[in-house]
XYZ file of C-alpha atoms in Angstrom:
681
model
C -2.835 33.697 -50.537
C -1.089 30.355 -50.826
C -3.093 27.182 -51.198
C -2.948 24.471 -48.528
C -1.154 22.220 -51.029
C 1.571 24.816 -51.605
C 1.816 25.461 -47.856
C 2.231 21.710 -47.174
C 5.109 21.448 -49.624
C 6.928 24.413 -48.104
C 9.663 23.715 -45.580
C 10.342 25.604 -42.381
C 12.892 25.682 -39.600
C 12.445 23.604 -36.446
C 14.747 24.121 -33.465
C 15.554 20.973 -31.460
C 17.617 20.990 -28.262
C 19.732 17.882 -27.690
C 20.138 16.691 -24.132
C 23.525 14.946 -24.068
C 23.854 12.707 -21.045
C 26.989 13.337 -18.948
C 27.354 16.808 -20.520
C 26.270 19.921 -18.664
C 25.405 22.088 -21.672
C 22.541 21.348 -24.034
C 23.065 22.065 -27.742
C 20.538 23.500 -30.188
C 20.196 22.282 -33.774
C 18.114 23.870 -36.526
C 16.450 21.468 -38.961
C 14.735 22.268 -42.266
C 11.500 20.262 -42.187
C 8.043 20.133 -43.727
C 4.677 19.272 -42.193
C 4.477 15.894 -43.947
C 7.762 14.658 -42.410
C 7.174 11.958 -39.800
C 8.692 12.040 -36.305
C 11.085 9.194 -37.133
C 12.367 11.221 -40.095
C 12.937 14.257 -37.836
C 15.029 12.148 -35.432
C 17.014 10.652 -38.350
C 17.764 14.132 -39.745
C 18.775 15.313 -36.289
C 21.163 12.410 -35.641
C 22.763 12.921 -39.061
C 23.270 16.612 -38.281
C 24.697 15.883 -34.794
C 27.214 13.574 -36.507
C 28.189 11.756 -33.324
C 28.743 7.996 -33.273
C 26.775 6.667 -30.294
C 23.676 4.635 -29.374
C 20.634 6.889 -29.856
C 18.019 4.117 -29.437
C 16.795 5.366 -26.024
C 16.334 8.959 -27.216
C 12.950 10.452 -28.093
C 11.424 13.890 -28.709
C 9.776 15.741 -25.829
C 7.464 18.685 -26.596
C 7.956 21.162 -23.772
C 4.937 23.445 -24.338
C 2.448 20.580 -24.602
C 4.149 18.489 -21.892
C 4.035 15.347 -23.998
C 6.310 12.788 -25.658
C 6.259 12.353 -29.448
C 6.589 8.562 -29.358
C 4.485 7.675 -32.417
C 7.334 7.871 -34.893
C 5.077 7.209 -37.930
C 2.962 10.318 -37.214
C 3.752 13.421 -39.273
C 4.528 16.817 -37.776
C 1.162 18.094 -39.094
C -0.708 15.249 -37.396
C 1.098 15.950 -34.116
C 0.391 19.675 -34.479
C 4.089 20.608 -34.358
C 4.870 23.975 -35.976
C 7.863 26.292 -36.123
C 7.202 27.756 -32.683
C 7.461 24.325 -30.963
C 10.238 23.771 -28.444
C 11.419 20.164 -28.803
C 13.953 18.362 -26.648
C 15.788 15.259 -27.878
C 16.429 13.434 -24.623
C 16.893 9.911 -23.201
C 13.651 8.230 -22.116
C 15.381 6.488 -19.184
C 16.791 8.771 -16.507
C 18.108 8.437 -12.977
C 15.557 8.662 -10.184
C 15.960 8.428 -6.423
C 13.332 6.302 -4.729
C 12.787 6.289 -0.987
C 11.535 2.776 -0.159
C 9.158 1.889 2.689
C 12.185 0.929 4.841
C 13.421 4.545 4.422
C 16.407 3.386 2.347
C 16.989 5.333 -0.865
C 17.832 3.544 -4.118
C 19.027 5.307 -7.242
C 18.237 3.650 -10.538
C 17.285 4.332 -14.140
C 13.553 4.600 -14.743
C 11.484 5.193 -17.865
C 10.313 8.815 -17.900
C 8.219 8.160 -21.034
C 6.170 5.121 -19.889
C 3.003 5.679 -17.882
C 3.616 5.461 -14.120
C 1.719 2.150 -13.844
C 4.210 0.515 -16.237
C 7.232 2.323 -14.768
C 6.361 1.032 -11.271
C 6.032 -2.493 -12.691
C 9.550 -2.260 -14.136
C 10.948 -0.797 -10.887
C 9.400 -3.643 -8.878
C 10.920 -6.228 -11.236
C 14.343 -4.750 -10.575
C 13.769 -4.730 -6.795
C 12.179 -8.230 -6.807
C 8.789 -7.095 -5.504
C 5.888 -9.118 -6.888
C 2.389 -7.681 -7.399
C 3.587 -4.227 -8.485
C -0.033 -3.130 -9.022
C -0.303 -2.660 -5.232
C 2.410 0.034 -5.240
C 2.787 3.488 -6.740
C 4.910 6.631 -6.570
C 4.196 9.457 -4.152
C 5.524 13.000 -3.947
C 6.394 14.050 -0.402
C 3.888 16.364 1.240
C 4.851 19.999 1.790
C 4.650 19.575 5.580
C 7.159 16.702 5.449
C 9.523 18.723 3.267
C 9.206 21.787 5.543
C 10.151 19.689 8.585
C 13.071 18.156 6.663
C 14.368 21.597 5.598
C 14.057 22.857 9.178
C 16.006 19.822 10.438
C 18.739 20.320 7.797
C 18.970 24.013 8.755
C 19.433 23.145 12.430
C 22.028 20.476 11.655
C 25.503 21.959 11.579
C 27.199 18.898 10.051
C 26.378 18.112 6.415
C 23.912 15.248 6.029
C 25.290 12.380 3.940
C 22.385 10.465 2.446
C 22.701 6.680 2.475
C 21.893 5.767 -1.144
C 21.986 2.324 -2.745
C 23.128 2.980 -6.311
C 21.791 0.607 -8.948
C 23.473 2.335 -11.879
C 23.694 -0.758 -14.041
C 19.993 -1.473 -13.919
C 18.263 0.392 -16.718
C 14.608 -0.430 -16.169
C 13.772 -0.865 -19.834
C 10.359 -2.282 -20.614
C 10.607 -5.689 -22.225
C 14.412 -5.710 -22.285
C 15.700 -9.300 -22.143
C 18.993 -8.097 -20.695
C 17.426 -6.923 -17.445
C 14.676 -9.315 -16.341
C 14.909 -8.205 -12.721
C 14.997 -10.882 -10.063
C 12.060 -12.923 -11.221
C 10.507 -14.012 -14.462
C 7.859 -16.444 -15.621
C 10.248 -19.404 -15.647
C 12.913 -18.661 -13.037
C 11.683 -17.487 -9.642
C 14.272 -17.041 -6.871
C 13.193 -19.114 -3.878
C 13.656 -17.779 -0.344
C 13.905 -19.660 2.900
C 10.424 -19.130 4.393
C 11.915 -19.057 7.923
C 14.700 -16.482 7.654
C 13.923 -14.909 4.261
C 17.325 -15.566 2.662
C 17.629 -16.695 -0.976
C 18.408 -20.435 -1.031
C 21.832 -21.143 -2.466
C 20.414 -23.047 -5.446
C 18.837 -19.856 -6.742
C 21.428 -17.316 -5.587
C 23.059 -17.539 -9.036
C 19.857 -16.141 -10.538
C 20.847 -12.821 -8.990
C 24.108 -12.632 -10.961
C 22.777 -10.555 -13.897
C 20.921 -8.197 -11.622
C 22.258 -5.211 -9.682
C 20.631 -6.799 -6.630
C 23.400 -9.186 -5.681
C 23.223 -10.914 -2.299
C 24.421 -7.900 -0.226
C 22.003 -5.512 -1.967
C 19.173 -8.024 -1.598
C 19.994 -8.088 2.119
C 19.398 -4.329 2.335
C 15.920 -4.720 0.856
C 14.889 -8.068 2.376
C 16.038 -7.470 5.969
C 14.977 -4.890 8.493
C 17.764 -2.848 9.982
C 18.198 -1.256 13.424
C 15.607 1.367 14.276
C 16.546 5.034 14.143
C 17.261 6.954 17.334
C 14.378 8.461 19.354
C 15.742 11.931 18.544
C 15.553 11.270 14.790
C 12.068 9.814 15.182
C 10.886 12.893 17.099
C 12.149 15.170 14.299
C 10.167 13.335 11.593
C 6.789 14.653 10.484
C 3.848 13.140 12.378
C 0.249 13.840 11.348
C -1.761 15.057 14.360
C -5.271 15.111 12.905
C -7.262 13.318 10.216
C -6.852 16.470 8.093
C -3.055 16.095 8.424
C -3.366 12.470 7.319
C -5.379 13.611 4.302
C -2.501 15.881 3.241
C -0.138 12.892 3.119
C -2.272 11.318 0.371
C -2.365 14.339 -1.931
C 0.901 13.521 -3.708
C 0.100 10.233 -5.488
C 1.179 10.412 -9.116
C -1.300 9.813 -11.925
C -0.783 6.189 -13.050
C -2.008 6.954 -16.575
C 0.628 9.606 -17.320
C 4.415 9.518 -17.503
C 6.842 10.972 -14.961
C 7.929 13.704 -17.381
C 4.303 14.735 -17.969
C 3.952 15.241 -14.202
C 6.985 17.572 -13.959
C 9.294 14.974 -12.384
C 12.910 15.862 -13.210
C 15.990 13.673 -13.471
C 17.416 12.703 -10.059
C 14.297 13.903 -8.197
C 13.297 11.915 -5.121
C 9.948 10.134 -4.933
C 8.499 7.688 -2.421
C 7.747 4.117 -3.514
C 4.879 2.935 -1.298
C 2.138 0.324 -1.095
C -0.842 2.377 -2.219
C -3.614 -0.223 -2.202
C -4.094 -2.171 1.026
C -4.999 -5.511 -0.558
C -1.900 -7.681 -0.360
C -2.558 -10.555 -2.717
C -0.862 -13.930 -2.411
C 1.855 -13.064 0.133
C 4.229 -16.019 -0.073
C 7.363 -16.209 2.126
C 8.928 -18.506 -0.471
C 9.083 -15.761 -3.125
C 8.297 -12.503 -1.320
C 11.154 -11.815 1.114
C 11.650 -8.266 -0.215
C 7.919 -7.594 -0.546
C 7.136 -8.846 2.983
C 9.983 -6.838 4.498
C 9.009 -3.616 2.706
C 5.390 -4.158 3.756
C 6.508 -4.722 7.364
C 8.585 -1.533 7.203
C 5.675 0.534 5.844
C 3.477 -0.789 8.666
C 6.209 -0.125 11.259
C 6.717 3.496 10.210
C 2.959 4.097 10.031
C 2.730 3.043 13.694
C 5.870 4.864 14.899
C 4.815 8.112 13.191
C 1.198 7.669 14.360
C -0.201 7.696 10.837
C -2.546 5.026 12.225
C -3.933 4.936 15.781
C -3.502 2.000 18.142
C -4.027 1.328 21.853
C -1.224 1.126 24.397
C -1.643 -2.649 24.563
C -1.287 -2.917 20.785
C 1.701 -0.555 20.773
C 3.512 -2.878 23.204
C 2.902 -5.859 20.886
C 4.274 -3.909 17.927
C 7.269 -2.867 20.050
C 7.915 -6.462 21.175
C 7.830 -7.739 17.583
C 10.179 -4.945 16.433
C 12.581 -5.729 19.269
C 12.439 -9.439 18.394
C 13.058 -8.737 14.698
C 15.940 -6.381 15.415
C 17.609 -9.147 17.441
C 17.066 -11.730 14.687
C 18.232 -9.401 11.902
C 21.470 -8.644 13.730
C 22.224 -12.321 14.344
C 24.656 -13.911 11.922
C 22.345 -16.872 11.303
C 19.598 -14.748 9.777
C 21.930 -13.262 7.183
C 23.921 -16.370 6.287
C 23.301 -16.815 2.577
C 25.248 -20.059 2.278
C 23.774 -22.170 5.075
C 21.478 -24.026 2.656
C 22.615 -27.348 1.264
C 23.618 -27.089 -2.379
C 20.741 -28.006 -4.677
C 20.776 -28.057 -8.433
C 18.926 -25.101 -10.040
C 16.753 -27.413 -12.118
C 15.892 -29.445 -9.013
C 14.836 -26.259 -7.207
C 12.626 -25.245 -10.130
C 11.061 -28.734 -10.289
C 10.453 -28.640 -6.531
C 8.657 -25.310 -6.938
C 6.537 -26.775 -9.772
C 5.654 -29.795 -7.615
C 4.394 -27.552 -4.791
C 2.329 -25.535 -7.281
C 0.766 -28.612 -8.874
C -0.072 -30.308 -5.579
C -2.720 -27.676 -4.830
C -4.675 -27.406 -1.616
C -6.018 -30.231 0.512
C -9.336 -31.750 -0.512
C -10.615 -32.456 3.014
C -14.164 -31.500 3.892
C -14.905 -29.891 0.514
C -18.325 -31.547 0.245
C -19.081 -30.516 3.808
C -18.189 -26.904 2.963
C -20.503 -26.935 -0.051
C -23.539 -28.547 1.560
C -23.420 -27.392 5.177
C -23.235 -23.750 6.306
C -22.175 -23.757 9.980
C -23.876 -21.590 12.569
C -22.891 -20.148 15.938
C -25.251 -20.062 18.923
C -24.322 -18.760 22.378
C -25.122 -16.265 25.135
C -23.658 -12.824 24.440
C -24.265 -9.415 25.929
C -25.666 -6.611 23.781
C -25.857 -2.869 23.832
C -27.210 -0.969 20.837
C -27.860 2.624 19.803
C -30.774 3.303 17.513
C -28.553 5.899 15.824
C -24.941 6.925 16.128
C -24.771 9.366 19.089
C -22.563 12.394 19.399
C -21.359 11.250 22.828
C -21.106 7.684 24.085
C -23.079 7.025 27.260
C -22.377 4.354 29.847
C -23.091 1.059 28.113
C -25.633 -1.081 30.019
C -25.113 -4.500 28.407
C -27.939 -7.027 28.520
C -27.598 -10.787 27.914
C -29.439 -12.459 25.016
C -29.290 -15.762 23.137
C -27.550 -15.119 19.793
C -27.628 -17.215 16.623
C -25.248 -16.459 13.749
C -26.132 -18.027 10.378
C -25.205 -17.102 6.806
C -24.328 -13.388 7.018
C -26.929 -12.454 9.651
C -27.059 -12.522 13.449
C -30.358 -12.868 15.332
C -30.932 -12.508 19.047
C -33.631 -13.927 21.335
C -34.697 -13.401 24.952
C -33.171 -16.771 25.947
C -32.136 -20.166 24.516
C -35.649 -21.592 24.830
C -37.048 -18.771 22.689
C -34.448 -19.521 19.988
C -36.921 -21.569 17.910
C -39.388 -18.706 17.574
C -39.209 -15.246 16.072
C -36.084 -13.233 17.033
C -36.239 -9.874 18.789
C -34.194 -8.550 15.890
C -32.231 -9.903 12.939
C -29.141 -7.931 11.910
C -27.808 -8.331 8.369
C -24.060 -7.764 8.642
C -23.267 -7.688 4.933
C -21.537 -4.377 4.278
C -21.199 -3.373 7.938
C -18.113 -2.033 9.719
C -16.563 -4.473 12.221
C -14.306 -2.893 14.852
C -12.533 -4.813 17.661
C -13.119 -3.427 21.160
C -10.625 -5.493 23.156
C -8.515 -5.127 26.275
C -6.989 -8.499 27.125
C -5.519 -7.334 30.430
C -8.954 -6.053 31.501
C -10.692 -9.224 30.176
C -12.787 -7.159 27.790
C -13.688 -8.875 24.509
C -16.035 -6.635 22.554
C -17.161 -6.354 18.935
C -18.415 -3.027 17.636
C -20.725 -3.231 14.606
C -21.611 -0.196 12.508
C -24.549 -1.275 10.339
C -25.475 0.962 7.382
C -29.067 2.149 7.167
C -30.740 4.611 4.816
C -30.034 7.724 6.918
C -26.684 6.821 8.488
C -25.349 3.993 10.637
C -26.705 1.974 13.553
C -24.177 1.151 16.239
C -24.295 -2.232 18.003
C -21.916 -3.561 20.669
C -21.500 -7.289 21.398
C -19.563 -8.457 24.455
C -18.035 -11.970 24.641
C -16.945 -13.867 27.767
C -13.525 -15.189 26.692
C -10.897 -15.357 23.947
C -12.265 -18.432 22.150
C -15.827 -17.144 22.010
C -14.594 -13.745 20.804
C -12.381 -15.262 18.065
C -15.228 -17.369 16.629
C -17.794 -14.551 16.630
C -15.348 -11.867 15.478
C -14.201 -14.027 12.536
C -17.836 -14.698 11.586
C -18.607 -10.948 11.673
C -15.529 -10.069 9.575
C -16.496 -12.599 6.892
C -20.178 -11.615 6.963
C -19.219 -7.973 6.377
C -17.535 -9.150 3.151
C -20.599 -11.189 2.179
C -19.008 -14.536 3.109
C -20.327 -17.252 5.446
C -18.536 -19.465 7.967
C -18.461 -22.195 5.293
C -15.808 -20.160 3.502
C -12.306 -21.672 3.631
C -10.933 -18.461 5.182
C -13.046 -18.774 8.366
C -10.773 -21.125 10.346
C -7.555 -19.245 9.425
C -9.301 -16.012 10.510
C -10.193 -17.559 13.912
C -6.602 -18.774 14.305
C -5.224 -15.333 13.364
C -7.434 -13.598 15.969
C -6.476 -16.105 18.681
C -2.757 -15.746 17.953
C -3.092 -11.946 18.118
C -4.881 -12.199 21.495
C -2.157 -14.554 22.726
C 0.454 -11.926 21.881
C -1.552 -9.372 23.864
C -1.757 -11.667 26.899
C 0.938 -10.467 29.303
C 2.473 -13.218 31.414
C 4.514 -11.471 34.099
C 7.906 -13.029 34.758
C 10.574 -11.647 37.104
C 13.201 -12.913 34.671
C 11.835 -10.720 31.899
C 11.838 -7.597 34.022
C 15.363 -8.134 35.330
C 16.770 -9.171 31.943
C 20.132 -7.395 31.447
C 19.160 -6.754 27.792
C 16.707 -4.143 29.045
C 19.662 -1.942 29.979
C 20.769 -1.352 26.359
C 17.667 -2.061 24.268
C 16.743 1.660 23.965
C 12.980 1.021 24.142
C 12.097 4.486 22.814
C 13.157 3.282 19.338
C 10.256 0.811 19.230
C 7.306 3.033 20.196
C 5.877 6.333 18.951
C 7.156 9.502 20.691
C 3.801 9.927 22.480
C 4.182 6.592 24.299
C 7.927 7.133 24.859
C 7.111 10.297 26.853
C 4.541 8.473 28.973
C 6.966 6.074 30.710
C 10.495 6.086 32.029
C 12.967 4.157 29.896
C 13.330 1.243 32.365
C 9.565 0.888 32.786
C 9.048 0.840 29.028
C 11.859 -1.702 28.536
C 10.346 -3.986 31.186
C 6.909 -3.854 29.549
C 8.333 -4.537 26.078
C 10.384 -7.492 27.378
C 7.267 -8.797 29.134
C 5.320 -8.695 25.848
C 8.352 -10.151 24.027
C 7.973 -13.463 25.897
C 4.927 -14.296 23.742
C 6.856 -13.883 20.483
C 10.405 -14.859 21.510
C 10.351 -18.184 19.623
C 9.024 -16.856 16.304
C 11.203 -17.188 13.176
C 12.053 -13.976 11.347
C 9.556 -14.125 8.453
C 6.701 -15.336 10.670
C 7.297 -12.420 13.053
C 7.072 -9.953 10.144
C 3.848 -11.567 8.928
C 2.410 -11.396 12.476
C 3.294 -7.703 12.601
C 1.517 -7.142 9.261
C -1.535 -9.117 10.480
C -1.662 -7.096 13.714
C -1.476 -3.907 11.631
C -4.330 -5.180 9.430
C -6.484 -5.808 12.518
C -6.362 -2.135 13.604
C -9.694 -0.313 13.109
C -8.142 2.409 10.916
C -6.155 0.001 8.728
C -6.434 0.539 4.991
C -8.261 3.864 5.217
C -6.930 6.641 2.987
C -8.338 10.057 3.884
C -9.265 13.047 1.722
C -10.952 16.340 2.615
C -14.091 16.705 0.470
C -17.225 18.846 0.197
C -20.357 16.807 -0.505
C -22.939 18.270 -2.873
C -25.574 20.151 -0.864
C -23.376 20.347 2.265
C -22.135 23.618 3.772
C -19.167 22.134 5.614
C -16.135 20.018 4.758
C -16.111 16.303 5.534
C -13.517 13.579 5.341
C -13.791 10.751 2.845
C -12.174 7.480 3.860
C -11.387 5.118 0.969
C -10.843 1.439 1.745
C -10.479 -1.693 -0.393
C -14.240 -2.362 -0.368
C -16.031 0.813 0.717
C -16.209 4.582 1.013
C -16.848 6.190 4.409
C -18.102 9.707 5.052
C -16.492 10.912 8.274
C -17.262 13.927 10.447
C -14.138 16.108 10.195
C -14.614 17.529 13.714
C -15.234 14.308 15.686
C -13.750 11.613 13.436
C -16.998 9.599 13.697
C -18.243 7.713 10.623
C -21.506 9.129 9.225
C -22.309 6.821 6.304
C -20.695 3.860 4.540
C -21.123 2.923 0.884
C -19.892 -0.450 -0.380
C -18.222 -0.867 -3.756
C -20.321 -4.019 -4.221
C -23.490 -1.869 -4.348
C -21.942 0.688 -6.720
C -23.625 0.899 -10.133
C -21.410 3.527 -11.765
C -19.142 6.461 -11.057
C -17.855 9.292 -13.179
C -16.095 12.639 -12.953
C -17.258 16.009 -14.247
C -13.805 17.288 -15.203
C -15.002 20.871 -15.731
C -16.071 21.359 -12.106
C -13.794 18.524 -10.786
C -16.707 16.696 -9.161
C -16.908 12.936 -8.534
C -20.430 11.477 -8.849
C -21.314 7.916 -7.754
C -24.539 5.935 -8.090
C -25.384 3.011 -5.775
C -28.220 0.504 -5.559
C -31.622 1.570 -4.173
C -31.412 4.934 -5.972
C -28.678 6.264 -3.679
C -26.371 8.784 -5.357
C -23.632 11.041 -3.998
C -21.400 13.743 -5.456
C -18.427 15.568 -3.968
C -15.489 17.788 -4.845
C -12.071 16.980 -3.419
C -10.374 19.830 -1.544
C -7.109 18.260 -0.320
C -6.060 16.673 -3.636
C -6.974 16.496 -7.315
C -10.204 14.574 -7.891
C -8.291 12.334 -10.346
C -6.456 10.792 -7.359
C -9.725 9.851 -5.656
C -11.157 8.577 -8.950
C -8.058 6.412 -9.468
C -8.256 5.012 -5.923
C -11.836 3.827 -6.443
C -11.093 2.322 -9.870
C -7.828 0.810 -8.606
C -9.517 -1.080 -5.777
C -12.209 -2.373 -8.146
C -9.455 -3.493 -10.552
C -7.574 -5.320 -7.773
C -10.754 -7.138 -6.723
C -10.728 -8.889 -10.137
C -7.465 -10.733 -9.385
C -7.541 -14.471 -8.722
C -4.939 -17.143 -7.978
C -5.922 -18.948 -11.172
C -4.470 -16.087 -13.221
C -0.793 -15.774 -13.995
C 1.006 -12.606 -12.952
C 0.252 -10.824 -16.246
C -2.150 -7.996 -15.544
C -4.802 -6.535 -17.824
C -3.232 -3.086 -18.051
C -5.942 -1.853 -20.441
C -8.630 -2.702 -17.857
C -6.696 -0.807 -15.176
C -6.521 2.344 -17.309
C -10.170 1.951 -18.325
C -11.203 1.882 -14.635
C -8.791 4.553 -13.375
C -7.901 6.830 -16.295
C -11.091 8.837 -16.655
C -11.954 10.824 -19.766
C -10.397 14.250 -19.270
């Protein structure tokens, strides 16, 4: 028997395959190594043996059996566990990847296959000029989508030529000074907040980037909608279970692309994963706002999110308006700004930043919490019913203060004890509105120990509804009407109602544009089948009158706001089996809560707020997520439609995003993100 010392000094043969870029065949090299040789020494030996004069700085060793990179070059082969039977590949860390963006355009660029996905997405977003990269991630297409695509390609006789924007000269190398993307800490391209074009003073900042003005136009502007036939052929989820399947393909943010079996030139989807859009600023976010608008638009057209007919017409009118603006020459004129010196533009930006917000009424906000008091009509269920009965609304005197609403028999009784006081902190607030039918309702789902109590409030008019709805929305988040976001919330609700308000005009109906607008492009196939083309065009043009004067960026922001106001907005579904349950349920994950949903009816059963969460962990052996809340409430479930790591990362990701503030710079605490989302497998 040989001693361990003798064994350590012995050398052995290690086979390394070299992946030469631009060459089809890979070559094998045999190296004589010993266990105490470090990884850097192995690569040096290999390069000397290859004897080819070229830049090897981007190359690293990939261990195929273990599915891991050997990036710690000071570690020895013994420490890494590499022995003679190891299959190593010497390959570039940055490879080409095709990314389908939210606007359905495909870009092809070099991405780090060795960095964790969280960092890789950050580098991709820098190249594409999308701020707040932590809100996005990479998604593999669902099998159902791919099946439909293959079926379509099979039925198409002509070859499909994919429209790809090639960004070959944009290696997304972490920390590389040669490729800072389109923004950095000191030089931020400024966009016209009205039409979203880069102002001419900062257009030169695009010169070192692959995203020159024409390419920026592709990402920052919406383009004509696809044909109704193409739309009908795209995959549309029919049930909540179908929607759950769409969310199964999110990549693990704590592992690299290569570790997750992504190959060079594969196609992935770049999407907004977390529905908390922080600090949207038209001045810097033309690309981000447009991609967000496009993701919202496709979600509505493909019915990934439900909306009423009235809401669909608003979305259609805004799309029609934006398509007109985007096609106009004015919207895409990059030189219509007066020439301003670059330094002057940067100083102007600094001045706006330093000015801060207005100081009006700050003392009033601190010392005085406003209250609402008015007659409203009420209908309540003691518990959530299986079937809704005819709602017999009864009028009461309501008082809204702090985060609670109390109701009394009448105004005179308002000084005494209320009939009931409802604490809205943590409740679900759902609009129940039909402007044409003069129905302004608020549906409240209030969590209780054994489920949810359902309460309906009915307002008399738009103004009353906007004030009470805004108060309910803030109270659900634990905020009062003294919060600075209350008045903007009221204004947002009123502007949305104004868009819904149809003002019939003969001119709109007989507009010649209705002849060639192809209205089916602006609504989901289900609504396109419901009306004849001329009827649909007339209704869209009627709704368009309320938005006809909006500038391009404002119209996109209104579309995003309308999307955010939908009851299902921000809910990501997974099929789960709760501990102790005999049937499958759906789990809805939002930015501030988890919702248990009946898979058969789609009705919410219970809501748990992140704010009341004490801890959560994963039993990796049985793939079970366990969560503890206040008041000794604990739940546990296994995920059936996706890996439990995806659900774990969603919860941790939302908690991480809630720690952001405008006082911080754009540098994120990546360690905190991985601590909250990585898990201990």
